[in-house]
Short mmCIF file of C-alpha atoms in Angstrom, two decimals:
data_model
loop_
_atom_site.label_atom_id
_atom_site.label_comp_id
_atom_site.label_asym_id
_atom_site.label_seq_id
_atom_site.Cartn_x
_atom_site.Cartn_y
_atom_site.Cartn_z
CA MET L 1 -15.87 -15.22 -27.01
CA LYS L 2 -12.89 -13.59 -25.36
CA LYS L 3 -11.83 -14.91 -21.96
CA ILE L 4 -11.01 -13.06 -18.77
CA ILE L 5 -7.34 -13.78 -18.04
CA TYR L 6 -7.22 -13.63 -14.26
CA ILE L 7 -9.51 -16.44 -13.13
CA PHE L 8 -8.06 -18.76 -10.53
CA SER L 9 -9.55 -22.20 -9.93
CA LEU L 10 -10.70 -23.19 -6.50
CA ILE L 11 -7.82 -25.64 -6.38
CA GLY L 12 -5.48 -22.69 -6.77
CA LEU L 13 -7.36 -20.79 -4.10
CA LEU L 14 -6.88 -23.49 -1.50
CA SER L 15 -3.32 -24.52 -2.27
CA PHE L 16 -1.88 -21.32 -3.76
CA SER L 17 1.87 -21.08 -3.48
CA SER L 18 2.97 -19.01 -6.47
CA CYS L 19 1.59 -17.59 -9.70
CA ALA L 20 2.30 -19.20 -13.03
CA ASP L 21 2.86 -17.21 -16.20
CA GLU L 22 -0.68 -18.07 -17.28
CA LEU L 23 -3.42 -18.21 -14.69
CA ASN L 24 -5.68 -21.26 -14.64
CA THR L 25 -8.88 -20.50 -16.54
CA GLU L 26 -10.43 -23.96 -16.30
CA PRO L 27 -14.01 -24.11 -15.01
CA THR L 28 -14.24 -24.32 -11.24
CA ASP L 29 -16.45 -27.42 -11.31
CA LYS L 30 -13.26 -29.51 -11.18
CA VAL L 31 -13.56 -28.93 -7.42
CA SER L 32 -17.11 -28.40 -6.30
CA GLY L 33 -17.68 -24.92 -4.94
CA SER L 34 -20.66 -26.18 -2.96
CA THR L 35 -18.35 -28.65 -1.18
CA ILE L 36 -15.56 -26.18 -0.45
CA PHE L 37 -17.92 -23.51 0.90
CA ALA L 38 -20.49 -25.80 2.47
CA ASP L 39 -19.45 -24.67 5.92
CA ALA L 40 -17.56 -21.80 7.49
CA SER L 41 -14.56 -23.90 8.54
CA SER L 42 -13.57 -24.86 5.00
CA ALA L 43 -14.27 -21.31 3.81
CA GLU L 44 -11.87 -20.06 6.48
CA THR L 45 -9.16 -22.14 4.84
CA ALA L 46 -9.93 -20.37 1.59
CA ILE L 47 -9.63 -16.87 3.09
CA ASN L 48 -6.29 -17.90 4.61
CA GLY L 49 -5.11 -18.68 1.08
CA VAL L 50 -6.08 -15.16 0.03
CA TYR L 51 -3.99 -13.63 2.81
CA ARG L 52 -1.01 -15.66 1.70
CA MET L 53 -1.23 -13.99 -1.68
CA LEU L 54 -0.36 -10.70 0.01
CA TYR L 55 3.25 -11.76 0.57
CA VAL L 56 4.23 -14.33 -2.04
CA ALA L 57 6.16 -13.33 -5.15
CA GLY L 58 5.80 -14.27 -8.79
CA TRP L 59 2.89 -12.26 -10.18
CA SER L 60 4.54 -11.76 -13.55
CA SER L 61 6.24 -13.87 -16.19
CA ASN L 62 9.62 -12.38 -15.26
CA TRP L 63 11.19 -10.02 -12.72
CA GLY L 64 9.37 -11.88 -9.97
CA SER L 65 11.75 -10.59 -7.30
CA GLU L 66 10.22 -7.12 -7.48
CA ASN L 67 6.66 -8.50 -7.31
CA CYS L 68 6.59 -9.67 -3.70
CA GLY L 69 2.96 -8.85 -2.96
CA GLN L 70 1.44 -5.82 -1.25
CA THR L 71 4.65 -4.38 0.20
CA ALA L 72 6.14 -4.24 -3.30
CA ILE L 73 3.26 -2.02 -4.39
CA ASN L 74 3.67 0.19 -1.33
CA LEU L 75 7.36 0.52 -2.18
CA LEU L 76 6.95 1.36 -5.87
CA ALA L 77 4.26 3.94 -5.05
CA ASP L 78 6.68 5.53 -2.58
CA LEU L 79 9.56 5.57 -5.06
CA MET L 80 7.45 7.26 -7.72
CA ALA L 81 7.14 10.34 -5.51
CA ASP L 82 9.55 12.81 -3.90
CA ASP L 83 10.68 11.60 -0.47
CA HIS L 84 12.29 8.29 -1.36
CA LEU L 85 15.10 7.46 -3.77
CA MET L 86 17.41 4.70 -4.87
CA LYS L 87 21.09 5.60 -4.71
CA GLU L 88 22.07 2.97 -7.29
CA GLN L 89 20.28 1.31 -10.17
CA GLY L 90 21.29 -2.25 -9.37
CA GLN L 91 19.68 -4.66 -11.81
CA GLY L 92 16.84 -2.22 -12.41
CA TRP L 93 14.32 -3.71 -9.99
CA PHE L 94 12.22 -0.84 -8.62
CA TYR L 95 14.60 1.66 -10.25
CA GLU L 96 12.36 1.93 -13.31
CA ASP L 97 9.46 2.79 -10.99
CA TYR L 98 11.66 5.43 -9.39
CA ARG L 99 12.60 6.96 -12.74
CA LEU L 100 8.95 6.81 -13.91
CA ASN L 101 9.76 4.51 -16.77
CA VAL L 102 7.40 1.52 -16.60
CA HIS L 103 4.74 2.46 -19.15
CA GLY L 104 6.54 0.73 -22.00
CA ASP L 105 6.07 -2.67 -20.35
CA TYR L 106 2.27 -2.73 -20.65
CA SER L 107 2.35 -5.03 -23.69
CA ASN L 108 4.10 -7.94 -21.95
CA LYS L 109 3.48 -10.02 -18.84
CA ALA L 110 6.69 -9.11 -17.05
CA GLY L 111 6.02 -5.47 -16.23
CA ARG L 112 4.05 -3.54 -13.65
CA SER L 113 0.82 -3.19 -15.63
CA TYR L 114 0.29 -6.94 -15.80
CA SER L 115 1.73 -7.99 -12.44
CA ILE L 116 -0.37 -5.55 -10.39
CA TRP L 117 -3.54 -6.23 -12.40
CA ASN L 118 -2.94 -9.96 -12.00
CA PHE L 119 -2.30 -9.63 -8.25
CA TYR L 120 -5.46 -7.72 -7.32
CA TYR L 121 -7.85 -9.40 -9.73
CA THR L 122 -6.70 -12.82 -8.51
CA ILE L 123 -7.64 -11.71 -4.98
CA ILE L 124 -11.00 -10.41 -6.23
CA SER L 125 -11.73 -13.59 -8.17
CA ASN L 126 -11.04 -15.74 -5.13
CA VAL L 127 -13.03 -13.73 -2.58
CA ASN L 128 -15.99 -13.56 -4.99
CA TYR L 129 -16.40 -17.34 -4.55
CA ILE L 130 -16.53 -16.87 -0.80
CA ILE L 131 -19.00 -13.99 -0.99
CA ALA L 132 -21.23 -15.95 -3.39
CA SER L 133 -21.71 -18.62 -0.71
CA GLU L 134 -23.09 -16.13 1.83
CA SER L 135 -26.68 -17.39 1.66
CA THR L 136 -25.82 -21.10 1.60
CA MET L 137 -22.81 -21.49 3.90
CA GLY L 138 -23.42 -23.55 7.02
CA GLY L 139 -21.45 -23.99 10.20
CA ASP L 140 -20.94 -21.68 13.14
CA PRO L 141 -22.85 -18.42 12.44
CA GLU L 142 -20.18 -16.19 13.96
CA LEU L 143 -17.39 -17.87 12.00
CA LYS L 144 -19.47 -17.50 8.85
CA ASN L 145 -19.95 -13.77 9.47
CA SER L 146 -16.24 -13.45 10.12
CA VAL L 147 -15.20 -15.22 6.91
CA ILE L 148 -17.75 -13.43 4.71
CA GLY L 149 -16.88 -10.11 6.32
CA GLN L 150 -13.18 -10.64 5.62
CA ALA L 151 -13.96 -11.47 1.99
CA TYR L 152 -15.92 -8.23 1.53
CA ALA L 153 -13.08 -6.28 3.15
CA MET L 154 -10.47 -7.84 0.88
CA ARG L 155 -12.53 -7.06 -2.21
CA ALA L 156 -12.80 -3.44 -1.13
CA TYR L 157 -9.06 -3.42 -0.42
CA ALA L 158 -8.16 -4.78 -3.86
CA TYR L 159 -10.38 -2.33 -5.74
CA TYR L 160 -9.09 0.54 -3.58
CA TYR L 161 -5.57 -0.03 -4.91
CA LEU L 162 -6.61 -0.89 -8.46
CA ILE L 163 -8.52 2.33 -8.98
CA GLN L 164 -5.68 4.47 -7.63
CA LEU L 165 -3.06 2.71 -9.74
CA TYR L 166 -5.00 2.67 -13.03
CA GLN L 167 -6.73 6.06 -12.84
CA GLN L 168 -6.27 9.50 -11.32
CA THR L 169 -7.36 10.17 -7.75
CA TYR L 170 -11.05 10.27 -6.90
CA LYS L 171 -11.71 13.98 -6.38
CA GLY L 172 -12.26 15.74 -9.71
CA HIS L 173 -12.08 12.49 -11.70
CA GLU L 174 -15.32 10.82 -10.65
CA ASP L 175 -16.52 10.44 -14.24
CA ALA L 176 -13.19 9.20 -15.64
CA PRO L 177 -12.91 5.55 -16.77
CA GLY L 178 -12.53 3.18 -13.84
CA VAL L 179 -11.53 -0.49 -13.72
CA PRO L 180 -13.74 -3.52 -14.50
CA LEU L 181 -16.01 -4.52 -11.63
CA TYR L 182 -16.80 -8.14 -10.74
CA SER L 183 -19.08 -8.96 -7.84
CA ALA L 184 -19.83 -12.59 -8.75
CA PRO L 185 -17.65 -15.64 -9.45
CA THR L 186 -16.12 -15.86 -12.91
CA VAL L 187 -15.16 -18.96 -14.86
CA ALA L 188 -13.48 -19.70 -18.16
CA GLY L 189 -15.42 -17.94 -20.90
CA SER L 190 -17.07 -15.40 -18.58
CA GLU L 191 -17.71 -12.11 -20.29
CA GLY L 192 -15.41 -9.32 -19.23
CA SER L 193 -16.75 -6.12 -17.70
CA PRO L 194 -16.20 -2.64 -19.18
CA ARG L 195 -14.21 0.04 -17.37
CA GLY L 196 -17.21 1.94 -16.06
CA THR L 197 -16.37 5.06 -14.03
CA VAL L 198 -14.23 5.97 -11.04
CA GLN L 199 -17.41 6.77 -9.12
CA ALA L 200 -18.84 3.32 -9.83
CA VAL L 201 -15.70 1.70 -8.46
CA TYR L 202 -15.77 3.76 -5.27
CA THR L 203 -19.47 3.03 -4.85
CA GLN L 204 -18.62 -0.69 -4.91
CA ILE L 205 -15.69 -0.15 -2.54
CA ASN L 206 -17.85 1.78 -0.06
CA THR L 207 -20.62 -0.82 -0.17
CA ASP L 208 -18.16 -3.66 0.36
CA ILE L 209 -16.28 -2.12 3.26
CA ASP L 210 -19.49 -1.12 5.03
CA LYS L 211 -20.81 -4.68 4.65
CA ALA L 212 -17.52 -6.00 6.02
CA ILE L 213 -17.72 -3.72 9.06
CA ASP L 214 -21.34 -4.72 9.73
CA LEU L 215 -20.52 -8.45 9.59
CA LEU L 216 -17.26 -8.25 11.53
CA GLY L 217 -18.86 -5.97 14.09
CA SER L 218 -21.73 -8.39 14.68
CA ILE L 219 -19.58 -11.13 16.20
CA SER L 220 -18.85 -11.39 19.90
CA VAL L 221 -15.05 -11.37 19.55
CA LYS L 222 -14.15 -8.51 17.23
CA GLU L 223 -10.39 -9.09 17.29
CA GLN L 224 -8.78 -11.40 14.75
CA THR L 225 -7.53 -14.82 15.83
CA HIS L 226 -4.32 -14.02 13.96
CA VAL L 227 -2.84 -10.65 13.07
CA SER L 228 -2.90 -11.57 9.36
CA HIS L 229 -6.71 -11.62 9.37
CA VAL L 230 -8.88 -8.58 8.77
CA ASP L 231 -11.09 -8.00 11.79
CA TYR L 232 -13.57 -5.27 12.76
CA TYR L 233 -10.80 -2.83 13.65
CA VAL L 234 -8.74 -3.45 10.52
CA ALA L 235 -11.86 -3.09 8.37
CA ASN L 236 -12.40 0.33 9.93
CA GLY L 237 -8.78 1.17 9.19
CA ILE L 238 -9.31 0.25 5.54
CA LYS L 239 -12.44 2.41 5.51
CA ALA L 240 -10.48 5.33 6.97
CA ARG L 241 -8.04 5.12 4.06
CA ILE L 242 -10.85 4.90 1.51
CA CYS L 243 -12.70 7.90 2.95
CA LEU L 244 -9.53 10.00 3.10
CA VAL L 245 -9.00 9.58 -0.67
CA GLN L 246 -12.62 10.61 -1.29
CA HIS L 247 -12.24 13.71 0.92
CA ASP L 248 -14.99 12.34 3.16
CA TYR L 249 -13.19 13.62 6.21
CA ALA L 250 -15.93 13.12 8.80
CA SER L 251 -16.16 9.42 7.93
CA ALA L 252 -12.37 9.09 7.74
CA ALA L 253 -11.96 10.50 11.26
CA SER L 254 -14.74 8.31 12.64
CA ALA L 255 -13.41 5.12 11.07
CA ALA L 256 -9.84 5.82 12.21
CA ALA L 257 -11.09 6.48 15.75
CA GLU L 258 -12.93 3.14 15.69
CA ALA L 259 -9.80 1.32 14.50
CA LEU L 260 -7.85 2.83 17.38
CA LYS L 261 -10.28 1.25 19.87
CA LYS L 262 -8.72 -2.15 19.32
CA PRO L 263 -7.89 -3.56 22.78
CA SER L 264 -4.22 -3.35 23.76
CA LEU L 265 -3.34 -1.29 20.67
CA LYS L 266 -0.92 1.54 21.34
CA VAL L 267 1.67 3.73 19.66
CA ALA L 268 5.01 1.95 19.71
CA THR L 269 8.24 3.60 20.74
CA ILE L 270 11.10 3.66 18.26
CA ALA L 271 12.88 1.03 20.36
CA GLU L 272 9.81 -1.22 20.32
CA LEU L 273 9.48 -0.90 16.55
CA GLY L 274 13.05 -2.06 16.06
CA GLY L 275 13.45 -2.84 12.37
CA ASN L 276 9.70 -2.58 11.67
CA ASN L 277 9.70 -6.32 11.13
CA SER L 278 7.48 -7.92 13.78
CA VAL L 279 3.71 -8.32 13.86
CA LYS L 280 3.98 -8.73 17.63
CA THR L 281 4.69 -5.02 18.12
CA ALA L 282 1.89 -3.35 20.07
CA ASP L 283 1.06 -0.83 17.32
CA VAL L 284 0.32 -3.42 14.62
CA LEU L 285 -3.31 -3.63 13.53
CA TRP L 286 -2.67 -5.87 10.54
CA GLY L 287 0.40 -7.67 9.28
CA MET L 288 1.72 -10.81 7.67
CA GLU L 289 3.80 -13.11 9.87
CA ILE L 290 6.51 -14.47 7.58
CA ILE L 291 7.70 -18.03 8.11
CA ALA L 292 11.04 -18.93 6.53
CA ASP L 293 9.75 -21.84 4.45
CA GLN L 294 6.73 -19.94 3.13
CA THR L 295 8.46 -17.26 1.09
CA SER L 296 11.69 -16.52 -0.71
CA GLY L 297 14.07 -14.37 1.30
CA PHE L 298 15.51 -13.05 -1.93
CA ALA L 299 12.16 -12.06 -3.44
CA SER L 300 11.01 -10.05 -0.44
CA PHE L 301 10.43 -6.50 0.72
CA PHE L 302 13.38 -6.61 3.11
CA SER L 303 15.78 -7.89 0.46
CA HIS L 304 15.10 -4.64 -1.40
CA MET L 305 15.29 -2.43 1.69
CA ASP L 306 17.95 -3.68 4.11
CA ALA L 307 21.35 -2.75 2.69
CA ASP L 308 23.10 -4.63 5.51
CA ALA L 309 21.50 -7.99 4.70
CA PRO L 310 24.34 -10.18 3.38
CA GLY L 311 24.09 -10.92 -0.32
CA MET L 312 20.73 -9.21 -0.75
CA TYR L 313 19.75 -6.85 -3.54
CA ALA L 314 19.43 -3.78 -1.29
CA SER L 315 23.21 -3.62 -0.80
CA LYS L 316 23.58 -2.94 -4.54
CA ALA L 317 20.61 -0.59 -4.91
CA ARG L 318 20.33 1.31 -1.66
CA GLN L 319 17.11 2.98 -0.55
CA CYS L 320 17.48 6.49 0.85
CA ILE L 321 15.45 9.37 2.21
CA SER L 322 15.51 12.60 0.20
CA THR L 323 17.57 15.44 1.61
CA GLY L 324 14.50 17.67 1.23
CA LEU L 325 12.52 15.66 3.76
CA TYR L 326 15.48 14.76 5.97
CA LYS L 327 16.38 18.40 6.57
CA LEU L 328 12.84 19.16 7.74
CA ILE L 329 13.10 16.60 10.56
CA SER L 330 13.91 18.10 13.94
CA ASN L 331 17.19 17.07 15.55
CA THR L 332 15.19 16.10 18.64
CA ASP L 333 13.07 13.66 16.64
CA GLU L 334 14.26 10.09 17.30
CA ARG L 335 13.35 8.97 13.80
CA LYS L 336 16.02 11.16 12.25
CA THR L 337 18.88 9.03 13.51
CA ALA L 338 17.08 5.77 14.26
CA TRP L 339 15.59 5.38 10.79
CA PHE L 340 18.03 7.19 8.49
CA ARG L 341 21.73 7.85 8.08
CA GLY L 342 22.67 11.49 7.93
CA ALA L 343 25.29 13.05 5.69
CA ILE L 344 28.46 10.92 5.68
CA PRO L 345 31.76 12.13 4.21
CA SER L 346 32.34 10.34 0.92
CA SER L 347 35.73 9.13 2.14
CA GLU L 348 34.01 7.25 4.97
CA GLU L 349 31.13 5.71 3.04
CA GLU L 350 31.10 1.96 2.62
CA ASN L 351 30.05 -0.10 -0.36
CA ALA L 352 27.37 -2.78 -0.03
CA SER L 353 26.13 -1.54 3.34
CA SER L 354 23.79 1.06 4.80
CA TYR L 355 26.74 3.23 5.76
CA THR L 356 26.19 5.79 3.03
CA SER L 357 24.58 9.22 3.17
CA TYR L 358 20.85 9.26 3.92
CA CYS L 359 20.42 5.48 3.60
CA GLN L 360 17.34 4.07 5.28
CA ILE L 361 17.74 1.83 8.34
CA LYS L 362 14.05 1.89 9.27
CA PHE L 363 13.33 -1.52 7.72
CA LYS L 364 15.66 -4.35 8.73
CA MET L 365 15.38 -8.10 8.34
CA ALA L 366 14.49 -9.77 11.61
CA ASP L 367 16.75 -12.74 10.89
CA TYR L 368 19.63 -12.71 8.42
CA THR L 369 19.99 -16.49 8.61
CA THR L 370 16.46 -17.20 7.40
CA ARG L 371 16.20 -13.89 5.49
CA THR L 372 12.86 -13.08 7.06
CA GLY L 373 10.92 -10.22 8.57
CA ASP L 374 7.18 -9.72 9.03
CA TYR L 375 5.22 -7.38 6.76
CA LEU L 376 3.36 -4.63 8.60
CA LEU L 377 0.31 -3.55 6.59
CA MET L 378 -1.43 -1.25 9.08
CA ARG L 379 -0.20 0.44 12.25
CA ALA L 380 -1.90 2.52 14.94
CA GLU L 381 0.26 5.49 13.98
CA GLU L 382 -1.35 5.66 10.53
CA MET L 383 -4.81 5.83 12.09
CA ILE L 384 -3.69 8.71 14.32
CA LEU L 385 -2.39 10.53 11.26
CA ILE L 386 -5.61 9.97 9.30
CA LYS L 387 -7.73 11.12 12.23
CA ALA L 388 -5.63 14.25 12.79
CA GLU L 389 -5.62 15.18 9.10
CA ALA L 390 -9.35 14.60 8.75
CA GLU L 391 -10.06 16.73 11.83
CA CYS L 392 -7.86 19.51 10.52
CA HIS L 393 -9.59 19.46 7.12
CA GLN L 394 -12.85 20.01 9.03
CA LYS L 395 -11.26 22.92 10.96
CA GLN L 396 -11.49 21.02 14.23
CA TYR L 397 -8.15 22.41 15.25
CA ASP L 398 -8.17 21.64 18.97
CA ALA L 399 -9.10 18.03 18.29
CA ALA L 400 -6.46 17.74 15.56
CA ARG L 401 -3.77 19.11 17.87
CA THR L 402 -4.69 16.65 20.60
CA THR L 403 -4.70 13.76 18.13
CA ILE L 404 -1.35 14.50 16.52
CA LYS L 405 0.29 14.95 19.92
CA ALA L 406 -0.38 11.28 20.63
CA LEU L 407 2.19 10.49 17.95
CA GLY L 408 4.43 13.55 17.94
CA ASN L 409 5.20 13.41 21.65
CA MET L 410 6.31 9.77 21.24
CA ARG L 411 8.80 10.71 18.56
CA ASP L 412 10.11 14.20 19.36
CA SER L 413 11.06 15.38 22.86
CA LYS L 414 10.26 18.96 21.87
CA PHE L 415 7.15 18.28 19.82
CA ASP L 416 4.90 20.48 21.97
CA GLU L 417 7.17 23.45 21.31
CA ARG L 418 7.22 22.69 17.61
CA LEU L 419 3.45 22.32 17.40
CA ALA L 420 2.87 25.59 19.27
CA THR L 421 4.43 27.51 16.36
CA ARG L 422 1.89 26.10 13.84
CA THR L 423 -1.10 28.31 13.05
CA ASP L 424 -4.62 26.89 13.15
CA ASP L 425 -5.14 26.50 9.42
CA ASN L 426 -6.09 23.63 7.11
CA THR L 427 -4.09 24.98 4.17
CA TYR L 428 -0.73 23.45 3.27
CA ASN L 429 2.28 24.07 1.09
CA SER L 430 2.13 22.61 -2.38
CA ASP L 431 5.93 22.94 -2.31
CA THR L 432 6.78 19.96 -0.15
CA ASN L 433 10.28 21.23 0.61
CA ALA L 434 9.09 24.57 2.00
CA PRO L 435 9.23 25.40 5.73
CA LEU L 436 6.22 24.29 7.76
CA SER L 437 3.86 26.94 9.10
CA THR L 438 0.30 25.65 9.50
CA LEU L 439 -1.16 22.85 11.57
CA MET L 440 -1.93 20.96 8.37
CA ASP L 441 1.67 21.37 7.22
CA GLU L 442 2.78 19.70 10.45
CA ILE L 443 0.30 16.83 10.23
CA LEU L 444 1.18 16.05 6.62
CA PHE L 445 4.88 16.27 7.47
CA GLN L 446 4.42 13.77 10.30
CA ARG L 447 2.72 11.45 7.84
CA ARG L 448 5.65 11.71 5.42
CA VAL L 449 8.18 10.75 8.08
CA GLU L 450 6.22 8.12 10.01
CA LEU L 451 4.94 6.27 6.95
CA TRP L 452 8.07 6.64 4.81
CA GLY L 453 8.47 3.50 2.72
CA GLU L 454 5.17 1.92 3.73
CA ALA L 455 2.16 3.95 2.52
CA GLY L 456 2.82 4.90 -1.10
CA ARG L 457 3.62 8.61 -1.07
CA ILE L 458 2.42 9.16 -4.66
CA PHE L 459 -1.17 8.52 -3.58
CA ASP L 460 -0.96 11.40 -1.09
CA MET L 461 0.55 13.70 -3.69
CA GLN L 462 -2.33 12.93 -6.04
CA ARG L 463 -5.19 13.27 -3.54
CA LEU L 464 -3.79 16.52 -2.12
CA GLY L 465 -2.65 18.03 -5.44
CA LEU L 466 0.90 18.53 -4.17
CA GLY L 467 3.75 19.92 -6.20
CA TYR L 468 6.42 17.56 -7.46
CA ASN L 469 10.05 18.59 -7.35
CA ARG L 470 13.19 16.46 -7.09
CA ASN L 471 15.46 19.11 -8.60
CA TYR L 472 15.90 21.49 -5.67
CA GLU L 473 19.19 22.85 -4.35
CA GLY L 474 21.02 20.13 -2.45
CA SER L 475 18.81 17.34 -3.81
CA ASN L 476 20.29 13.85 -3.56
CA HIS L 477 17.86 12.32 -6.05
CA THR L 478 19.71 10.27 -8.63
CA GLU L 479 16.80 10.62 -11.07
CA LYS L 480 15.37 14.13 -11.08
CA VAL L 481 12.97 13.46 -14.01
CA THR L 482 13.13 17.10 -15.07
CA THR L 483 12.19 16.31 -18.67
CA LYS L 484 8.93 14.61 -17.67
CA ASN L 485 5.50 16.00 -16.82
CA THR L 486 5.33 15.43 -13.08
CA ASN L 487 2.36 17.46 -11.83
CA ALA L 488 0.05 15.62 -9.43
CA ALA L 489 -2.33 14.62 -12.23
CA SER L 490 0.40 13.42 -14.59
CA PRO L 491 -0.43 10.29 -16.60
CA LEU L 492 3.00 9.01 -15.52
CA PHE L 493 1.52 8.21 -12.13
CA ILE L 494 -1.17 5.85 -13.42
CA LEU L 495 -0.46 2.58 -15.17
CA PRO L 496 -1.61 1.59 -18.65
CA LEU L 497 -4.02 -1.33 -18.77
CA PRO L 498 -2.14 -4.56 -19.57
CA GLN L 499 -2.40 -5.47 -23.23
CA SER L 500 -3.52 -8.94 -22.20
CA GLU L 501 -6.66 -7.40 -20.67
CA ILE L 502 -7.43 -5.51 -23.87
CA ASP L 503 -6.90 -8.71 -25.86
CA GLY L 504 -8.90 -10.88 -23.47
CA ASN L 505 -11.85 -8.68 -22.50
CA GLU L 506 -14.45 -8.20 -25.23
CA ASN L 507 -15.77 -5.07 -23.51
CA ILE L 508 -12.43 -3.25 -23.43
CA THR L 509 -10.61 -2.10 -26.57
CA SER L 510 -7.49 -0.11 -27.32
CA ALA L 511 -9.68 3.00 -27.26
CA ASP L 512 -10.15 2.43 -23.52
CA GLN L 513 -6.40 2.45 -22.84
CA ASN L 514 -4.87 4.97 -20.43
CA PRO L 515 -2.29 7.41 -21.81
CA ILE L 516 1.04 5.69 -22.43
CA VAL L 517 4.04 7.89 -21.73
CA GLN L 518 7.47 6.76 -22.88
#
């Protein structure tokens, strides 16, 4: 019998620090599951181990520095699109994502196909043990509901990214092959699941996130004890994302509005955001607080982003905003100068620093000595953007205008004047470099700027069917990919299944493989 490759033992779940080349597939009875999940307190330790997975590196057999958890996936999904570029190739980390050239690595355990599959299915495998103890777990009832609710939310979260990365977007592809679904614990020798359909995956995602919201909403204190934990408000934020992809705009708006009810949550000013590196900022719904001795400063999101960090990779492979997007930003918008360099004469540009044309300065390490900065996974501003977009899709134009003003007026001193020129219309340019004219154009533009580098722009291009063009007049893209098929539904934007999954899962064969584009 073939074996599933991504099982983690319960020992690994509780003491996880990094991923080995081969995941442990030994039966979990080496540490009794009934003992570990006998009460809510010990199960809470287990869910903390799952959160740690979101920021540690080493999910592949090689190139571990570009596999630093969830923020690495956000970054690669941004670089695959049109608003974000790398000025230099460096050692190739993330540059191959940018030039849409990772499909050829599916057959080994160093590339994207394996590392991302490994990352999310390890999370799923671990939370399935927690969920399986729902009917038997003792201890404080509210803590139990909290832990089980978090586990359901994390399973929904993992499948939400898997299905977008290994298949086309939901709308119009409901019957396309999905990803294997596992809702119960797996051990060595467990039979692998088939791909099923996209719809089946989203049905599981929707069920899981609704269960998470019910459980987390049932407890008396709905806010997390630590910002790294999913609570009732974060679960609603995850649901808002999920519903937006499915074009369920009424539910997306409702869930985003619920997330925004979190006590003390507010839109942060540009000054308060600083280098977007602190979970203590008032706009943060969910984030990972990074402690110096818990992660490698070299294998981190900030080491790839902050070109001014001494000795870090970003100084040799600088991350920049596209001229197409930059030129659409109003001169009265604080983000234009606070987050990005403008055009700099070539004679004045500096090597190994951010002082080069259009370089990003939005993301900065909090401490160059310890090489640390917190990872922000969900901010209030994103929920405002989801709510505004969802309202506009439903032609609730007055509500959408009011919603987007809550962000726009915090960023642009003349936003009201700008917004007044936008017509009440839910249509939008497929040419993302075209002038803005409708209300939806404005909302989607605000999303591009506010969430640059943190939301995975390619997912938006897919769900909205946007045009894809890096080869416009004045483009600063170093890889224009003009010889590749780059429409929104291009197979380049979805990953092949890892060969190790085809080899290890008896219900998936080479005939189930996604298109491989070289």
